């Protein structure tokens, strides 16, 4: 394809996109020469992955954490500095006991961090660390034995699980709790559904211990933080 002219490889940095009626005009600053060339193309495919330079990220959550020095962006511009369990390092080098990260924010430390096997391993390590930090140790949920004529009794699990849907954002919120300890975790709560979540916690007799956000655009702010 290179020999036939079907494929051209050019190193540089994209400066600007301009939508045209029949495609896109892309301004590329060529490497070494620093010359700007404009390419007229039919399609643009972004293969650079998720933006992870938290030193310059304009996202409100990131800028707020950065201004409070609660996070330390990775020195190479890929994600945040974390310990082995995903706990975030503050600007002064202390390890947080409240803020943790999975996936893309750990790219600078782990590099391979956004595929399912890596995410699964990170989630497992983080869950172990969080369980160890709880004031009351949560006992192992008993396994369910096979029914037989001799033993038809099934031990009652203390595990609680609820799934909620928010049509406005097309997202799901998960409530995970333990009847024995009364502790609960909300995964991906939505600001407008705080009343629903609080009512569910009250009905089940649970106390909220953690809120876990897995989607950056959905952020609990202000009133939701205080009420939850």
Coordinates of C-alpha atoms in Angstrom, one line a residue:
X1 CA 0.0 0.0 0.0
X2 CA 2.9 2.3 0.7
X3 CA 4.5 1.5 -2.7
X4 CA 1.3 2.0 -4.6
X5 CA 0.6 5.3 -2.8
X6 CA -2.6 4.1 -1.1
X7 CA -1.1 4.7 2.3
X8 CA 0.9 7.7 3.5
X9 CA 2.4 7.8 7.0
X10 CA 3.1 11.3 8.4
X11 CA 4.3 12.2 11.9
X12 CA 3.0 15.4 13.4
X13 CA 0.5 17.0 15.8
X14 CA -3.1 17.9 14.8
X15 CA -3.8 21.5 15.4
X16 CA -7.3 22.0 14.1
X17 CA -10.3 20.3 12.4
X18 CA -12.7 22.1 10.2
X19 CA -15.9 20.4 9.0
X20 CA -16.6 20.7 5.3
X21 CA -19.5 19.7 3.1
X22 CA -17.7 16.7 1.7
X23 CA -15.3 15.9 4.5
X24 CA -12.8 17.4 7.0
X25 CA -9.9 19.8 6.6
X26 CA -7.2 18.8 9.1
X27 CA -4.3 21.1 10.0
X28 CA -1.2 19.1 10.9
X29 CA 2.0 20.5 12.3
X30 CA 4.7 18.3 10.8
X31 CA 7.3 16.9 13.1
X32 CA 10.8 18.5 13.0
X33 CA 9.9 21.1 10.4
X34 CA 7.0 22.6 12.4
X35 CA 5.3 23.4 9.1
X36 CA 1.5 23.4 9.1
X37 CA -0.1 21.4 6.3
X38 CA -3.8 21.2 5.6
X39 CA -5.1 17.7 4.6
X40 CA -8.6 17.4 3.0
X41 CA -10.0 14.0 4.0
X42 CA -13.3 12.2 3.9
X43 CA -13.0 10.7 7.4
X44 CA -11.1 11.1 10.6
X45 CA -10.5 8.2 12.9
X46 CA -9.1 9.0 16.4
X47 CA -7.0 6.1 17.6
X48 CA -5.1 7.9 20.4
X49 CA -7.4 6.6 23.2
X50 CA -9.0 8.4 26.1
X51 CA -7.5 11.8 26.9
X52 CA -5.6 11.3 30.2
X53 CA -3.5 14.4 30.7
X54 CA -4.9 15.5 34.1
X55 CA -2.3 18.3 34.3
X56 CA -4.3 20.3 31.8
X57 CA -7.8 18.6 31.9
X58 CA -10.6 21.2 31.9
X59 CA -13.1 18.8 33.5
X60 CA -14.7 20.5 36.6
X61 CA -14.1 17.5 38.8
X62 CA -10.4 17.3 37.9
X63 CA -9.8 21.0 38.1
X64 CA -11.4 21.1 41.6
X65 CA -9.4 18.2 42.9
X66 CA -6.3 19.7 41.4
X67 CA -7.0 23.1 43.0
X68 CA -7.4 21.5 46.4
X69 CA -4.1 19.5 45.8
X70 CA -6.0 16.3 46.4
X71 CA -4.5 14.6 43.4
X72 CA -1.1 14.4 41.8
X73 CA -1.1 14.2 38.0
X74 CA 1.4 11.7 36.6
X75 CA 4.6 13.3 35.5
X76 CA 4.4 12.0 31.9
X77 CA 0.9 13.4 31.4
X78 CA -0.9 10.1 31.5
X79 CA -3.4 9.9 34.4
X80 CA -2.8 10.2 38.1
X81 CA -0.3 8.9 40.5
X82 CA -1.7 6.0 42.5
X83 CA -0.5 3.3 44.9
X84 CA -0.7 -0.4 44.2
X85 CA -4.4 -0.5 45.2
X86 CA -5.5 2.5 43.2
X87 CA -5.5 5.0 46.1
X88 CA -4.6 8.5 44.8
X89 CA -1.5 10.4 45.9
X90 CA -2.2 14.0 47.0
X91 CA 0.1 16.8 45.8
X92 CA 2.2 16.5 49.0
X93 CA 2.8 12.8 48.4
X94 CA 0.4 11.4 51.0
X95 CA -1.8 8.5 50.1
X96 CA -5.6 9.2 50.2
X97 CA -7.9 7.0 52.2
X98 CA -11.0 8.5 50.4
X99 CA -10.1 8.8 46.7
X100 CA -9.4 5.8 44.5
X101 CA -9.1 5.3 40.7
X102 CA -9.6 2.5 38.2
X103 CA -8.8 2.2 34.5
X104 CA -7.7 5.3 32.5
X105 CA -6.5 7.4 35.4
X106 CA -3.9 4.8 36.2
X107 CA -2.5 4.7 32.7
X108 CA 0.8 6.5 33.6
X109 CA 1.6 3.9 36.2
X110 CA 0.3 0.7 34.7
X111 CA 0.1 1.5 30.9
X112 CA -2.1 -1.5 30.2
X113 CA -5.1 -0.5 32.2
X114 CA -8.3 -0.1 30.2
X115 CA -9.0 -3.7 28.9
X116 CA -11.4 -6.0 30.8
X117 CA -8.8 -8.3 32.3
X118 CA -6.9 -5.3 33.7
X119 CA -10.0 -3.6 35.0
X120 CA -11.2 -6.8 36.7
X121 CA -7.8 -7.2 38.4
X122 CA -7.8 -3.6 39.6
X123 CA -11.4 -3.9 40.9
X124 CA -10.5 -7.0 42.8
X125 CA -7.5 -5.5 44.5
X126 CA -9.4 -2.3 45.3
X127 CA -12.3 -4.2 46.8
X128 CA -9.9 -6.1 49.1
X129 CA -8.3 -2.8 50.2
X130 CA -11.7 -1.3 50.9
X131 CA -13.0 -4.3 52.9
X132 CA -9.9 -4.2 55.0
X133 CA -10.5 -0.5 55.8
X134 CA -14.1 -1.1 57.1
X135 CA -14.5 -0.8 60.9
X136 CA -16.5 -4.0 60.9
X137 CA -15.2 -7.0 59.0
X138 CA -17.8 -8.4 56.6
X139 CA -18.0 -12.2 56.8
X140 CA -17.9 -14.3 53.7
X141 CA -21.2 -15.0 52.1
X142 CA -22.0 -18.7 52.6
X143 CA -22.1 -20.9 49.5
X144 CA -25.4 -22.4 48.4
X145 CA -25.4 -26.2 48.9
X146 CA -27.2 -28.5 46.5
X147 CA -30.7 -29.5 47.6
X148 CA -31.0 -33.1 48.7
X149 CA -33.5 -35.3 50.6
X150 CA -31.3 -35.1 53.7
X151 CA -30.7 -31.4 53.7
X152 CA -33.2 -29.0 52.1
X153 CA -32.2 -26.0 54.3
X154 CA -30.4 -23.1 52.5
X155 CA -28.5 -20.6 54.6
X156 CA -29.9 -17.1 54.2
X157 CA -27.5 -14.7 52.5
X158 CA -26.9 -11.3 54.0
X159 CA -26.1 -9.9 50.6
X160 CA -28.5 -7.2 49.2
X161 CA -28.5 -5.9 45.6
X162 CA -30.8 -3.4 43.9
X163 CA -30.6 -1.9 40.4
X164 CA -32.2 1.5 39.5
X165 CA -32.6 3.1 36.1
X166 CA -32.5 6.8 35.3
X167 CA -34.2 7.5 31.9
X168 CA -32.8 11.0 31.7
X169 CA -29.2 9.8 31.5
X170 CA -29.9 6.2 30.4
X171 CA -27.7 5.0 33.2
X172 CA -28.0 2.5 36.0
X173 CA -27.4 2.9 39.7
X174 CA -26.6 -0.1 41.9
X175 CA -27.1 -0.4 45.6
X176 CA -25.1 -3.1 47.3
X177 CA -25.5 -3.9 51.0
X178 CA -25.0 -6.3 53.8
X179 CA -27.9 -7.1 56.2
X180 CA -25.5 -8.2 58.9
X181 CA -23.4 -5.1 59.1
X182 CA -26.0 -2.6 57.7
X183 CA -23.3 -1.1 55.4
X184 CA -24.1 -0.1 51.8
X185 CA -22.4 1.1 48.7
X186 CA -24.0 3.1 45.9
X187 CA -22.4 2.6 42.4
X188 CA -22.9 5.5 39.9
X189 CA -25.6 7.5 41.8
X190 CA -27.3 10.3 39.8
X191 CA -27.8 13.7 41.2
X192 CA -31.5 13.9 40.3
X193 CA -32.3 10.5 41.9
X194 CA -30.9 11.3 45.4
X195 CA -34.4 11.1 47.0
X196 CA -35.0 7.7 45.5
X197 CA -31.7 6.3 46.7
X198 CA -32.1 7.7 50.2
X199 CA -35.6 6.2 50.5
X200 CA -34.3 2.8 49.4
X201 CA -31.5 2.9 52.0
X202 CA -34.0 3.8 54.7
X203 CA -36.4 1.0 53.7
X204 CA -33.7 -1.6 53.8
X205 CA -32.2 -0.2 57.0
X206 CA -28.8 0.4 55.5
X207 CA -26.2 3.0 56.2
X208 CA -24.3 4.4 53.2
X209 CA -20.5 3.9 53.5
X210 CA -19.2 4.6 50.0
X211 CA -20.2 6.1 46.7
X212 CA -18.4 4.7 43.7
X213 CA -18.3 6.6 40.4
X214 CA -17.3 4.7 37.3
X215 CA -18.4 7.4 34.7
X216 CA -16.7 10.8 34.8
X217 CA -19.7 12.7 33.3
X218 CA -22.0 11.7 36.1
X219 CA -20.8 13.6 39.2
X220 CA -22.5 14.0 42.6
X221 CA -22.1 17.6 43.6
X222 CA -23.3 20.1 46.2
X223 CA -26.7 19.0 47.6
X224 CA -26.2 15.3 46.6
X225 CA -22.9 15.1 48.4
X226 CA -24.2 16.6 51.6
X227 CA -27.4 14.4 51.6
X228 CA -25.7 11.2 50.8

